[in-house]
PDB file of C-alpha atoms and ligand atoms in Angstrom:
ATOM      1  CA  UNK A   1       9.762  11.312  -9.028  1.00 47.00           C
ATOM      2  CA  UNK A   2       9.312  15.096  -8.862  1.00 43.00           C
ATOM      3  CA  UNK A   3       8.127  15.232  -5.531  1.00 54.00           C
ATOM      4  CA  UNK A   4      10.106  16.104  -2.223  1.00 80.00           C
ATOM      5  CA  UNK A   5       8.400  13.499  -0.198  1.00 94.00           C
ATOM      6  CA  UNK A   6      10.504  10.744   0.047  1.00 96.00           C
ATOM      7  CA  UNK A   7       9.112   7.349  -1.741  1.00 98.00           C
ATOM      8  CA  UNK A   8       8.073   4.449  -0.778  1.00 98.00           C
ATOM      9  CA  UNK A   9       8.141   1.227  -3.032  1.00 98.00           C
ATOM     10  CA  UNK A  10       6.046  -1.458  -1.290  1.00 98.00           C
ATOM     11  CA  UNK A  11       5.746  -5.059  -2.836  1.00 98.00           C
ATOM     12  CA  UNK A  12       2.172  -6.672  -1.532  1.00 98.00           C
ATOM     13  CA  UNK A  13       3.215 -10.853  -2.229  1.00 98.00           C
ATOM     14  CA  UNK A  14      -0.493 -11.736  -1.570  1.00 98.00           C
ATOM     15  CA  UNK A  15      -1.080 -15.359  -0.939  1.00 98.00           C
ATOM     16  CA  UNK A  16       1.936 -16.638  -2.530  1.00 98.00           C
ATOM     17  CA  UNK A  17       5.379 -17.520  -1.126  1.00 98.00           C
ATOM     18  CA  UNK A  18       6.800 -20.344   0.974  1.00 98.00           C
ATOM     19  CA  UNK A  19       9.770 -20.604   3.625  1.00 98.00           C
ATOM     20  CA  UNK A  20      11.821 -21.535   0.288  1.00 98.00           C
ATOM     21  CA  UNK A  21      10.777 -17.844  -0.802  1.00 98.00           C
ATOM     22  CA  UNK A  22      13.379 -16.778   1.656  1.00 98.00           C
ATOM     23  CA  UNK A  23      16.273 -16.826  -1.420  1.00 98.00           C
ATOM     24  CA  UNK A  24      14.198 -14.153  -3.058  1.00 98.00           C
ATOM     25  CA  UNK A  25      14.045 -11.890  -0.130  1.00 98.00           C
ATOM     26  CA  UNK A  26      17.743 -12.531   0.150  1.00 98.00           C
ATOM     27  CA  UNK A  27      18.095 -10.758  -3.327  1.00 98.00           C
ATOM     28  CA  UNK A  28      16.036  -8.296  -2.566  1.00 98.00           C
ATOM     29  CA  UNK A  29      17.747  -7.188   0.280  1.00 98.00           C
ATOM     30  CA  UNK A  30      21.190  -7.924  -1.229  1.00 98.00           C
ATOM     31  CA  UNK A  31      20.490  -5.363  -4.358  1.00 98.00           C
ATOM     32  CA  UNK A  32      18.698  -3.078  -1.988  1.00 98.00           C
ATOM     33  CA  UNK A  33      21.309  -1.106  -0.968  1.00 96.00           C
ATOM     34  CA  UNK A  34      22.089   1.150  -3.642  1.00 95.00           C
ATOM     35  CA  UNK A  35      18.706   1.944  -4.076  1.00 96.00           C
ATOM     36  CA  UNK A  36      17.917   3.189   0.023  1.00 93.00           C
ATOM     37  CA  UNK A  37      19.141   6.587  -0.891  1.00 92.00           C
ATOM     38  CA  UNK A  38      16.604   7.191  -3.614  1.00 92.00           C
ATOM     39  CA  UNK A  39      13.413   5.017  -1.930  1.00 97.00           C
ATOM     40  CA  UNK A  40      12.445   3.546   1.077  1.00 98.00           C
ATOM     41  CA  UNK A  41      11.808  -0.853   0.115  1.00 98.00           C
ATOM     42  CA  UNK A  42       9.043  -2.398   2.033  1.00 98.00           C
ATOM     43  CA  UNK A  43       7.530  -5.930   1.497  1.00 98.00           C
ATOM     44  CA  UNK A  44       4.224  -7.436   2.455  1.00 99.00           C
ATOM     45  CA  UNK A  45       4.596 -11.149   2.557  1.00 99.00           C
ATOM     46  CA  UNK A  46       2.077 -13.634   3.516  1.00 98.00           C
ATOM     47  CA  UNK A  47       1.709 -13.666   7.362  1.00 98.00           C
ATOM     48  CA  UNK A  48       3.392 -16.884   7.645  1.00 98.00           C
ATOM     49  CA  UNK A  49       6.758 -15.242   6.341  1.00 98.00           C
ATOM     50  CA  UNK A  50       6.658 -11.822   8.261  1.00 99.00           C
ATOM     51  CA  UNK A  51       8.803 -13.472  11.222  1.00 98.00           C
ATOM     52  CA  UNK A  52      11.247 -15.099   9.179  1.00 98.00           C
ATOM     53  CA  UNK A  53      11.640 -12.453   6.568  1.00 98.00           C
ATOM     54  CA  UNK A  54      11.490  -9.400   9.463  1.00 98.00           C
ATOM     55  CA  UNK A  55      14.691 -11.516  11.437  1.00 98.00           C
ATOM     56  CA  UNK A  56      16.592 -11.652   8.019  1.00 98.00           C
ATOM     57  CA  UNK A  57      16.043  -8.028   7.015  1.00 98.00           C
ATOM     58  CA  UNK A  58      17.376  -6.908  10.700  1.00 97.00           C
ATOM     59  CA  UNK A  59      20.119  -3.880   9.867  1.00 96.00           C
ATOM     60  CA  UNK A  60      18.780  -4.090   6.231  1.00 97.00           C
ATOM     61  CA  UNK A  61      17.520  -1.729   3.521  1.00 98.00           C
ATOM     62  CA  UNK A  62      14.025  -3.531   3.265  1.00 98.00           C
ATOM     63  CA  UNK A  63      11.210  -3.287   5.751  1.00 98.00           C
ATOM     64  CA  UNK A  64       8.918  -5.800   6.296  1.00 98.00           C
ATOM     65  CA  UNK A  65       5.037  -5.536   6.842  1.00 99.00           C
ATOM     66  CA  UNK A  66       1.919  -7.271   6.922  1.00 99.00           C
ATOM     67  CA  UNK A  67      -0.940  -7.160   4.741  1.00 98.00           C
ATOM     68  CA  UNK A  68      -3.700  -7.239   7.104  1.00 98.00           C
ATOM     69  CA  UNK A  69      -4.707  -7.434  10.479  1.00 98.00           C
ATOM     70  CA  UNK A  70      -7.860  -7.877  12.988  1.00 98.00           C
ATOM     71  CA  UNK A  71      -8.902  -4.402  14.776  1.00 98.00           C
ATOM     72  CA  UNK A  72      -8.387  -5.967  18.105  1.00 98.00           C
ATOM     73  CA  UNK A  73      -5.054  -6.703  20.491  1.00 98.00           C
ATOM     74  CA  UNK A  74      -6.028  -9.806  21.098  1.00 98.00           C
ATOM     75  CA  UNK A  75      -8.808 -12.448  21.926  1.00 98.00           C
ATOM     76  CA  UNK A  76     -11.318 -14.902  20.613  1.00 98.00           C
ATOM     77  CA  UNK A  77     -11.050 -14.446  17.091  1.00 98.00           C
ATOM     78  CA  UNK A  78      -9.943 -17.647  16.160  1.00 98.00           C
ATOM     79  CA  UNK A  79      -7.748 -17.461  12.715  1.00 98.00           C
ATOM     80  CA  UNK A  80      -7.334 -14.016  12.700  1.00 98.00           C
ATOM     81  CA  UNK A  81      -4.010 -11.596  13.327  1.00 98.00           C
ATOM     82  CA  UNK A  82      -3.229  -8.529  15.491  1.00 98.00           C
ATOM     83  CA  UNK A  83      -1.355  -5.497  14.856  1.00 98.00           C
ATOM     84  CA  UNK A  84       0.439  -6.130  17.693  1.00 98.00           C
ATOM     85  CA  UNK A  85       1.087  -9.466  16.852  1.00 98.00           C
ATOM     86  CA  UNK A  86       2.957  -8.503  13.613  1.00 99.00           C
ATOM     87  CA  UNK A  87       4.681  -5.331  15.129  1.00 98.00           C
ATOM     88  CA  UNK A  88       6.194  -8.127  17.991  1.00 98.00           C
ATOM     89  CA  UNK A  89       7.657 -10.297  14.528  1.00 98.00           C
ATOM     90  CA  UNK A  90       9.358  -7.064  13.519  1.00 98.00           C
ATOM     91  CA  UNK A  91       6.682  -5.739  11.082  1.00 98.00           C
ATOM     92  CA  UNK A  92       6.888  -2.169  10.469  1.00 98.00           C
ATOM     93  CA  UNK A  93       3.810  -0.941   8.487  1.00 98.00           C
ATOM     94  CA  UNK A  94       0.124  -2.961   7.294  1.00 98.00           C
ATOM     95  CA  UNK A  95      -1.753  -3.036   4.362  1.00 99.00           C
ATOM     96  CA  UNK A  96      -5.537  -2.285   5.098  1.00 98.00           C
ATOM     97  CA  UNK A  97      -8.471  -1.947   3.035  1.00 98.00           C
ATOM     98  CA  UNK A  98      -6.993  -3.660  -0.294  1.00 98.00           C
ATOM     99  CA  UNK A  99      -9.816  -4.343  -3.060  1.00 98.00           C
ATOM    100  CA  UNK A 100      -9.409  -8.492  -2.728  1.00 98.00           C
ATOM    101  CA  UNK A 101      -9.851  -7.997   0.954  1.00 98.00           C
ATOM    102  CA  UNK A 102     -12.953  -5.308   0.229  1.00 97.00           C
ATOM    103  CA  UNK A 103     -14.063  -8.026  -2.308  1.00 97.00           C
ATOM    104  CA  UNK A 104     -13.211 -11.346  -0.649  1.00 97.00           C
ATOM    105  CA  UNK A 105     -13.994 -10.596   2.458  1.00 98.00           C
ATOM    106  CA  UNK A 106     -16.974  -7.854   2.584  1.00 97.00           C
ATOM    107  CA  UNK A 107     -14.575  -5.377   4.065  1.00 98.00           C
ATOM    108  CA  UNK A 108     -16.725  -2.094   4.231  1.00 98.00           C
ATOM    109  CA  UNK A 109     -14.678   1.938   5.070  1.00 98.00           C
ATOM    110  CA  UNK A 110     -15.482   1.538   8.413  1.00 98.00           C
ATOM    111  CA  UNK A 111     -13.657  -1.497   9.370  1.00 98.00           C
ATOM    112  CA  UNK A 112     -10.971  -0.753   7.646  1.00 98.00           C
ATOM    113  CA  UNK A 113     -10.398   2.841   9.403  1.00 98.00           C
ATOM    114  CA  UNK A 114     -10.573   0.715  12.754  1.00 98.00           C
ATOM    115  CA  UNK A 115      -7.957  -1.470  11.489  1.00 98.00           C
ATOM    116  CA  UNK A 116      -5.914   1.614  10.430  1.00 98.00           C
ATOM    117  CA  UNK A 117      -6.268   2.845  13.789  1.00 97.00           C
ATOM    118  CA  UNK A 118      -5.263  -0.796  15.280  1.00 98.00           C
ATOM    119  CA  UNK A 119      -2.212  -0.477  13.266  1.00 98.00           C
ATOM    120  CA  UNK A 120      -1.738   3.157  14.709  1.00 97.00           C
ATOM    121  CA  UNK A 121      -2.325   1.738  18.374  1.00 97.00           C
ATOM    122  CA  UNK A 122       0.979  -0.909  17.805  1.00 98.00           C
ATOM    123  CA  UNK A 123       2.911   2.072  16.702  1.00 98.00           C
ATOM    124  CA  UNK A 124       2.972   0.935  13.329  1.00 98.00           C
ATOM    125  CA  UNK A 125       2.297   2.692   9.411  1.00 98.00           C
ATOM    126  CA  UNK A 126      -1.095   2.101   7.856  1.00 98.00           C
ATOM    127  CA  UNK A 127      -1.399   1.447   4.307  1.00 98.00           C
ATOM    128  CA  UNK A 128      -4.744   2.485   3.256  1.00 98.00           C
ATOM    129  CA  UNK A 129      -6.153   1.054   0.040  1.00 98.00           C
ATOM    130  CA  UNK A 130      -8.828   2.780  -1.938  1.00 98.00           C
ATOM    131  CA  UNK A 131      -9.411   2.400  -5.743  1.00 98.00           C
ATOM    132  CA  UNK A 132     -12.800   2.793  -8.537  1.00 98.00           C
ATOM    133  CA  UNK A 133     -14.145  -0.945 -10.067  1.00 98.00           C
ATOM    134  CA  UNK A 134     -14.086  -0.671 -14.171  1.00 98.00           C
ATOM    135  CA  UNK A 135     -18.198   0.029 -14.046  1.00 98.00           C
ATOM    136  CA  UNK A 136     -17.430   3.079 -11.782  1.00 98.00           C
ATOM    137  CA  UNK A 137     -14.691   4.520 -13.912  1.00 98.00           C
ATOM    138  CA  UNK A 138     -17.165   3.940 -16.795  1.00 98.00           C
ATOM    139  CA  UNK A 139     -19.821   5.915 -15.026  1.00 98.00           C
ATOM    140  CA  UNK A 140     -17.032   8.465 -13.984  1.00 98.00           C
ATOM    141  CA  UNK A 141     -17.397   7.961 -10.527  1.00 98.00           C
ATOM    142  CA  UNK A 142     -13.597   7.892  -9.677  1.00 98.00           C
ATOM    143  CA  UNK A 143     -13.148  10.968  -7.953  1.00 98.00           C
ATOM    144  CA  UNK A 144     -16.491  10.112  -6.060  1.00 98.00           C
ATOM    145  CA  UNK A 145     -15.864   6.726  -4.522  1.00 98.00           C
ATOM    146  CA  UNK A 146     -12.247   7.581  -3.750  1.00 98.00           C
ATOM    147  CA  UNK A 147     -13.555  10.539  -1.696  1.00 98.00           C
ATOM    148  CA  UNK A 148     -15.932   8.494   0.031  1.00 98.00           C
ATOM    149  CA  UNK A 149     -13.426   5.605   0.621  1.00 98.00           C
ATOM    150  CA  UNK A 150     -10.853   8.351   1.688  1.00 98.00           C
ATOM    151  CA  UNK A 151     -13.708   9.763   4.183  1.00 97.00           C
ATOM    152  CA  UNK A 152     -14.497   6.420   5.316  1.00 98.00           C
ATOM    153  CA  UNK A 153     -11.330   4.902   5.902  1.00 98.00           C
ATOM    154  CA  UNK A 154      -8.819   7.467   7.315  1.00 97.00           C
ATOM    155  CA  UNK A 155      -8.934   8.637  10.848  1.00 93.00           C
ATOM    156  CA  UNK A 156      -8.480  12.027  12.410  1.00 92.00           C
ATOM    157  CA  UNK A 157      -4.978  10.760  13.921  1.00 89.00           C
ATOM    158  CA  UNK A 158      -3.465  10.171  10.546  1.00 94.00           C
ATOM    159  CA  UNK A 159      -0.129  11.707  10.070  1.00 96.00           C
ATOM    160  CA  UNK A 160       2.682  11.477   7.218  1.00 97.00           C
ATOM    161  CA  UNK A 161       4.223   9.292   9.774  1.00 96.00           C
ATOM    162  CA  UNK A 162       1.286   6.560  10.602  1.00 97.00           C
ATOM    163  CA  UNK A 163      -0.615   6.927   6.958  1.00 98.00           C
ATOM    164  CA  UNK A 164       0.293   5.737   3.340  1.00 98.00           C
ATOM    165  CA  UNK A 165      -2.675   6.169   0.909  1.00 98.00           C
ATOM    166  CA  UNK A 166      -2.594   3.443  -2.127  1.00 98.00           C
ATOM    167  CA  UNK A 167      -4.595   4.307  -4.578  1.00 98.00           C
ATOM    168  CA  UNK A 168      -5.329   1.269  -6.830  1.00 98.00           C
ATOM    169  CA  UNK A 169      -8.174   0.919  -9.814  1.00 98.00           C
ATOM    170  CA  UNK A 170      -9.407  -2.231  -9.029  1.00 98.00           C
ATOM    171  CA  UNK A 171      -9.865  -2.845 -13.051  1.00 98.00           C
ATOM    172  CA  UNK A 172      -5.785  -2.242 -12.998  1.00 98.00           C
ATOM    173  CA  UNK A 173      -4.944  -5.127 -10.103  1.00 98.00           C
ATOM    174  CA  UNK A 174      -3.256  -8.115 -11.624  1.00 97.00           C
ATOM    175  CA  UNK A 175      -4.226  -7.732 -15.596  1.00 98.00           C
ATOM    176  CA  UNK A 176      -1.828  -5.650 -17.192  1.00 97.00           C
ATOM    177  CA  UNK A 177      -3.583  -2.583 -17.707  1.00 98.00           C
ATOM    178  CA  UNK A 178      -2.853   0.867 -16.215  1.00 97.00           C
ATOM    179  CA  UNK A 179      -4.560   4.242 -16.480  1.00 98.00           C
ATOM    180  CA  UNK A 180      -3.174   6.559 -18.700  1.00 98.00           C
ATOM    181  CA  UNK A 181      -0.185   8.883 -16.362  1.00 98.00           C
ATOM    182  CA  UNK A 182      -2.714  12.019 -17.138  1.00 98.00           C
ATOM    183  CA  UNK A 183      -5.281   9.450 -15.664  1.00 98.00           C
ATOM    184  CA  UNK A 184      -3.084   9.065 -12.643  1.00 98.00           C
ATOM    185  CA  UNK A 185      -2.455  12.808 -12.291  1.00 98.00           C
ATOM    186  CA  UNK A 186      -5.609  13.381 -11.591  1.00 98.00           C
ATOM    187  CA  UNK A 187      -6.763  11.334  -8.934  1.00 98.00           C
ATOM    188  CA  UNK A 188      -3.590  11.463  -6.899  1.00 98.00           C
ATOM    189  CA  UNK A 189      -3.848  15.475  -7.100  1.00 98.00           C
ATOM    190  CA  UNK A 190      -7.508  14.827  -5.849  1.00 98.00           C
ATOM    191  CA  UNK A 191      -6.228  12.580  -3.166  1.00 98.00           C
ATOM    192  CA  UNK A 192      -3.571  14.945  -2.203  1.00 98.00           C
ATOM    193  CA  UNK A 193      -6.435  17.835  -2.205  1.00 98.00           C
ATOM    194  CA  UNK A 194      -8.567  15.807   0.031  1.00 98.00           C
ATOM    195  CA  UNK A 195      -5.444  14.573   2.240  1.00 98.00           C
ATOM    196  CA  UNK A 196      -4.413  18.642   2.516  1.00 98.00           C
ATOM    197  CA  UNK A 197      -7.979  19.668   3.164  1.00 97.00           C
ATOM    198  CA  UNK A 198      -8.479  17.361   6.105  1.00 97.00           C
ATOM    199  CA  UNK A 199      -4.890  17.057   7.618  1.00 97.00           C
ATOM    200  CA  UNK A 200      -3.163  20.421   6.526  1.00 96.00           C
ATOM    201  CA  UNK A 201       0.685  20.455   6.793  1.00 96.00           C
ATOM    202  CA  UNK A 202       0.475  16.311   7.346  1.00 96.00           C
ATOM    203  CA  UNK A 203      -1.405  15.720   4.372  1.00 97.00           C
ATOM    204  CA  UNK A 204       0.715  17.501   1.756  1.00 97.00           C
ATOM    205  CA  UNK A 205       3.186  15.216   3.678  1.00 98.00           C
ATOM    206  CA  UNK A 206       1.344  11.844   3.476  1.00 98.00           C
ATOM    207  CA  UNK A 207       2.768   9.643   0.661  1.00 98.00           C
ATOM    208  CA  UNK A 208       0.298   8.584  -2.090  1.00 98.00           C
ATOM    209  CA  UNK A 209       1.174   5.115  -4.081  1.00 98.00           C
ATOM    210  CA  UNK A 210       0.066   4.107  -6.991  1.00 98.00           C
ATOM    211  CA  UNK A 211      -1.055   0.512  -7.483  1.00 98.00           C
ATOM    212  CA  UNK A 212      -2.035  -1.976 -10.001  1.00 98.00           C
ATOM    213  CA  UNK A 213      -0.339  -3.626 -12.748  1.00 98.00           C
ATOM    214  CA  UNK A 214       3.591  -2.028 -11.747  1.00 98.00           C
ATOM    215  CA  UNK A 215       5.972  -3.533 -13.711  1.00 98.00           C
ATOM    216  CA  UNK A 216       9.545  -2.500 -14.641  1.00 98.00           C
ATOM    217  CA  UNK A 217       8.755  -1.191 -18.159  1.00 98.00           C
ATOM    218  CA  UNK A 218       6.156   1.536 -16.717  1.00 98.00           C
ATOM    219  CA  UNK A 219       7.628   2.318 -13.325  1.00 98.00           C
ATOM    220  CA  UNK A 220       9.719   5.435 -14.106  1.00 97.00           C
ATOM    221  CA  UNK A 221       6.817   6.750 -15.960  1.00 98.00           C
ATOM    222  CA  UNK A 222       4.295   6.239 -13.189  1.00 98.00           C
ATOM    223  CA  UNK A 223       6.598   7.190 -10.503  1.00 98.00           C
ATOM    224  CA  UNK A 224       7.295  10.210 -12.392  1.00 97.00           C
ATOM    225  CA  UNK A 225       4.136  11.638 -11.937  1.00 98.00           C
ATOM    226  CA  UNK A 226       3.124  14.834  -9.372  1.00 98.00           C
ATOM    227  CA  UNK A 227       1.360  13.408  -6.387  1.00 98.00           C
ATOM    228  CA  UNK A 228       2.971  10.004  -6.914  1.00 98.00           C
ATOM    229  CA  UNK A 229       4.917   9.118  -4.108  1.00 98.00           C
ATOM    230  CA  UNK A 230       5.941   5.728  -4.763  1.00 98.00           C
ATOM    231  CA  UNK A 231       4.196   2.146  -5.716  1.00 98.00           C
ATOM    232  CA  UNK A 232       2.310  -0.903  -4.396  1.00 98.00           C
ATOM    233  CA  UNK A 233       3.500  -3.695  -6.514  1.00 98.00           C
ATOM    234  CA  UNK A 234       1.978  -6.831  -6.481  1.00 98.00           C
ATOM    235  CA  UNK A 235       2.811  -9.728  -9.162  1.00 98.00           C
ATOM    236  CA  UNK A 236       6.111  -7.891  -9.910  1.00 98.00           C
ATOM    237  CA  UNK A 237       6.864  -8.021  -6.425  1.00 98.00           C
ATOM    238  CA  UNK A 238       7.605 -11.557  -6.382  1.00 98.00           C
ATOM    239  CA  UNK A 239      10.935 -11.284  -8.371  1.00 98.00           C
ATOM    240  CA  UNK A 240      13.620  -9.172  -6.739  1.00 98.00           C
ATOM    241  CA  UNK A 241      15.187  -8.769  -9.871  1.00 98.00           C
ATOM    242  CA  UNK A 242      11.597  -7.135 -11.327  1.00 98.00           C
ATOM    243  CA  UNK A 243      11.270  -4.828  -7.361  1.00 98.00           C
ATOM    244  CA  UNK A 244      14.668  -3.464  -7.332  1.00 98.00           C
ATOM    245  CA  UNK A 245      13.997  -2.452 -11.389  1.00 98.00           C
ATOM    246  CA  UNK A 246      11.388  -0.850 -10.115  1.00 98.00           C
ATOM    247  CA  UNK A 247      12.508   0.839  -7.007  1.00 98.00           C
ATOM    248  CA  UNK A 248      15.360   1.734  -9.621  1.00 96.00           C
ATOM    249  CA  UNK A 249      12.469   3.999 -11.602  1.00 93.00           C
ATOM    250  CA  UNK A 250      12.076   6.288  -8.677  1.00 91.00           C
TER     251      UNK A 250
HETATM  252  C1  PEP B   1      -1.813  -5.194  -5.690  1.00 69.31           C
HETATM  253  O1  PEP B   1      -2.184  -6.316  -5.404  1.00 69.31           O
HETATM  254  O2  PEP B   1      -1.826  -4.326  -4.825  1.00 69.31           O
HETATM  255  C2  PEP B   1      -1.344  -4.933  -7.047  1.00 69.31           C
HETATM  256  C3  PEP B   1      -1.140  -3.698  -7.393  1.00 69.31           C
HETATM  257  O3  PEP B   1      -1.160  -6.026  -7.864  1.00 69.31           O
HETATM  258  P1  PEP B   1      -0.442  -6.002  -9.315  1.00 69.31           P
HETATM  259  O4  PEP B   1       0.801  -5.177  -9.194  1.00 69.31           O
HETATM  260  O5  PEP B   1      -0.164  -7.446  -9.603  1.00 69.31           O
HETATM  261  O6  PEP B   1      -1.413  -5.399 -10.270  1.00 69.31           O
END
């Protein structure tokens, strides 16, 4: 990690985990200490664990947060989850945006910038997701459709404190592969260009993840990269033993 903004390692436990998952938080936050003064530790657990998992880490060196939420405070959205509602379990930060939910779920820029700004309005951090599919790498459209997801999605309020940008190729989520670190380079210094342009002394600030296919073996190399300001982990995530290796690579 070359950079002076402090990082963040973030572990995104999609739809997996139970309340018996709780022993592997346990060890996360047990082996976490060490590791606070290099990294801040943040996991996403499925919503049904935020509560639980938010009253254990209480005093702790791991944050909790959610991994989406409704733009609204409240009302008659039946099945669906407020910002406020996580930040009153303890939650300190959201995921928005992330490719399954853009995929799954139809999720266009637009919604997910008023979902950032529902997680600004309970005081919490927005994670923004943005990331190229393998047919728009191919075309080389990277730098095009992150600049018009980072248009889309990010709000004029956004500020070092309320924003994290993860930038994740979708083609890298969940199969192994990773871009090559020069591959990397380059589209977190565009992302830190665009951040700077827009937001000035905040975006230079704002700290840039990379996502997709983090794993213990590659995490020193990745997080050793300019612009790259920490990691959104997903399968790895899972095993503490596999999250704190990786925080370790910061
Ligand atoms: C993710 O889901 O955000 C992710 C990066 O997954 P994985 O680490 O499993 O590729």
């Amino acid at each position: 990690m070359t950079d002076a903004v402090r990082p963040l390692i973030t572990g995104n436990w999609k739809m997996n985990g139970l309340t018996s998952s709780m022993a592997e938080f346990e060890a996360m936050l047990a082996g976490a200490g060490p590791l606070a003064a290099k990294a801040d530790l943040l996991v996403c657990p499925p919503a049904t664990l935020v509560g639980a998992f938010a009253a254990k880490a209480r005093g702790g060196k791991v944050a909790v947060g959610a991994q989406d939420c409704h733009p609204k405070p409240s009302g008659a959205h039946t099945g669906d989850l407020s910002a406020e509602m996580f930040k009153d379990l303890g939650a300190t930060a959201i995921i928005v945006g992330h490719s399954e939910r853009r995929a799954d779920h139809g999720e266009t820029d637009a919604l997910i910038r008023q979902k950032a700004e529902a997680v600004w309005r309970a005081g919490l951090t927005a994670i923004v997701c943005i990331g190229e599919t393998r047919e728009q790498r191919d075309a080389g459209k990277t730098l095009d459709i992150c600049s018009t997801q980072l248009k889309g999605s990010l709000s004029d309020g956004s500020t070092a404190a309320n924003l994290v940008v993860a930038y994740e190729p979708v083609w890298a989520i969940g199969t192994g592969l990773t871009p090559t670190t020069a591959d990397v380079e380059e589209v977190h210094r565009f992302i830190r260009g665009v951040l700077t342009e827009r937001f000035k002394a905040e975006g230079a600030k704002v700290r840039i993840l990379y996502g997709g296919s983090v794993k213990p073996s590659n995490a020193a190399e990745l997080m050793a990269v300019a612009n790259v300001n920490g990691a959104l982990v997903g399968g790895a995530s899972l095993k503490a033993s596999d999250f704190l290796a990786i925080a370790a690579g910061c």
